[in-house]
Amino acid sequence: MNNQNEYKPDFLVYNTSGYKKSVIIVAEFKPTEKNSYVESDLVKLAKQMKETLNEMIMNGVSKPEVCGVYSEGENVQQFKTSSPKST
């Protein structure tokens, strides 16, 4: 991810294809008793996924997809985003 100081996810999974390394899963975890008043972890996750998808597109990845995991206590949500199909 280009802006390392702005986005620091709790967990990343990379895929290496040739000489390029791409993030494919971004995750945020927090206990239920923690509250974020500035920006929620869910919003941060969405921004991280968007930035990762944009980077994959810029690197020429065909059919880019990014997965996200958000965990708050025992509640876990999964997300996936991909590039719109070109016509």
Coordinates of C-alpha atoms in Angstrom, one line a residue:
M1 CA 0.0 0.0 0.0
N2 CA 1.4 3.4 -1.0
N3 CA 0.4 5.4 2.1
Q4 CA 1.9 3.2 4.9
N5 CA 1.6 6.0 7.5
E6 CA -2.1 6.5 7.0
Y7 CA -3.3 2.9 6.8
K8 CA -2.0 0.3 9.2
P9 CA -4.3 -2.7 9.2
D10 CA -4.1 -5.3 11.9
F11 CA -3.5 -8.1 9.5
L12 CA -2.5 -8.5 5.8
V13 CA -2.2 -11.5 3.4
Y14 CA 0.0 -11.1 0.3
N15 CA 0.1 -12.9 -3.0
T16 CA 3.3 -12.9 -5.1
S17 CA 3.0 -13.2 -8.9
G18 CA 6.3 -13.0 -10.6
Y19 CA 8.1 -10.0 -9.1
K20 CA 4.9 -8.2 -7.9
K21 CA 3.6 -8.6 -4.4
S22 CA -0.1 -7.7 -3.9
V23 CA -2.2 -7.5 -0.8
I24 CA -5.3 -9.7 -1.1
I25 CA -6.8 -9.8 2.4
V26 CA -7.0 -6.9 4.9
A27 CA -8.3 -7.4 8.4
E28 CA -9.2 -5.2 11.4
F29 CA -9.8 -6.7 14.8
K30 CA -11.0 -5.1 18.0
P31 CA -12.5 -6.2 21.3
T32 CA -16.1 -5.3 21.9
E33 CA -15.3 -2.9 24.7
K34 CA -13.1 -0.6 22.6
N35 CA -14.8 2.3 20.8
S36 CA -13.2 4.4 18.1
Y37 CA -14.5 8.0 18.1
V38 CA -12.3 9.4 15.3
E39 CA -12.9 6.8 12.6
S40 CA -14.4 3.4 13.0
D41 CA -12.3 0.3 12.2
L42 CA -15.0 -0.7 9.6
V43 CA -14.5 2.6 7.8
K44 CA -10.7 2.1 8.0
L45 CA -11.1 -1.4 6.5
A46 CA -13.1 -0.1 3.6
K47 CA -10.5 2.6 2.8
Q48 CA -7.7 0.0 3.0
M49 CA -9.5 -2.3 0.7
K50 CA -10.2 0.5 -1.8
E51 CA -6.5 1.6 -1.7
T52 CA -5.3 -2.0 -2.2
L53 CA -7.7 -2.6 -5.1
N54 CA -6.5 0.7 -6.8
E55 CA -2.9 -0.4 -6.3
M56 CA -3.6 -3.8 -7.9
I57 CA -5.3 -2.1 -10.9
M58 CA -2.3 0.3 -11.3
N59 CA 0.1 -2.7 -11.2
G60 CA -1.8 -4.3 -14.1
V61 CA -3.4 -7.2 -12.1
S62 CA -6.0 -8.9 -14.2
K63 CA -9.3 -9.5 -12.4
P64 CA -8.2 -7.9 -9.1
E65 CA -10.1 -8.9 -5.9
V66 CA -9.5 -7.8 -2.3
C67 CA -11.0 -9.5 0.7
G68 CA -11.6 -7.9 4.1
V69 CA -12.3 -9.3 7.5
Y70 CA -13.7 -7.2 10.3
S71 CA -13.9 -8.7 13.8
E72 CA -15.4 -7.0 16.8
G73 CA -15.4 -9.4 19.7
E74 CA -17.1 -12.6 18.6
N75 CA -18.8 -10.9 15.6
V76 CA -17.0 -11.5 12.3
Q77 CA -17.9 -10.0 8.9
Q78 CA -16.3 -10.8 5.6
F79 CA -16.1 -8.4 2.6
K80 CA -14.9 -8.7 -1.0
T81 CA -14.4 -6.0 -3.6
S82 CA -13.3 -6.3 -7.2
S83 CA -12.8 -4.2 -10.3
P84 CA -15.9 -3.6 -12.3
K85 CA -16.0 -5.6 -15.5
S86 CA -14.7 -3.7 -18.5
T87 CA -16.9 -3.5 -21.6

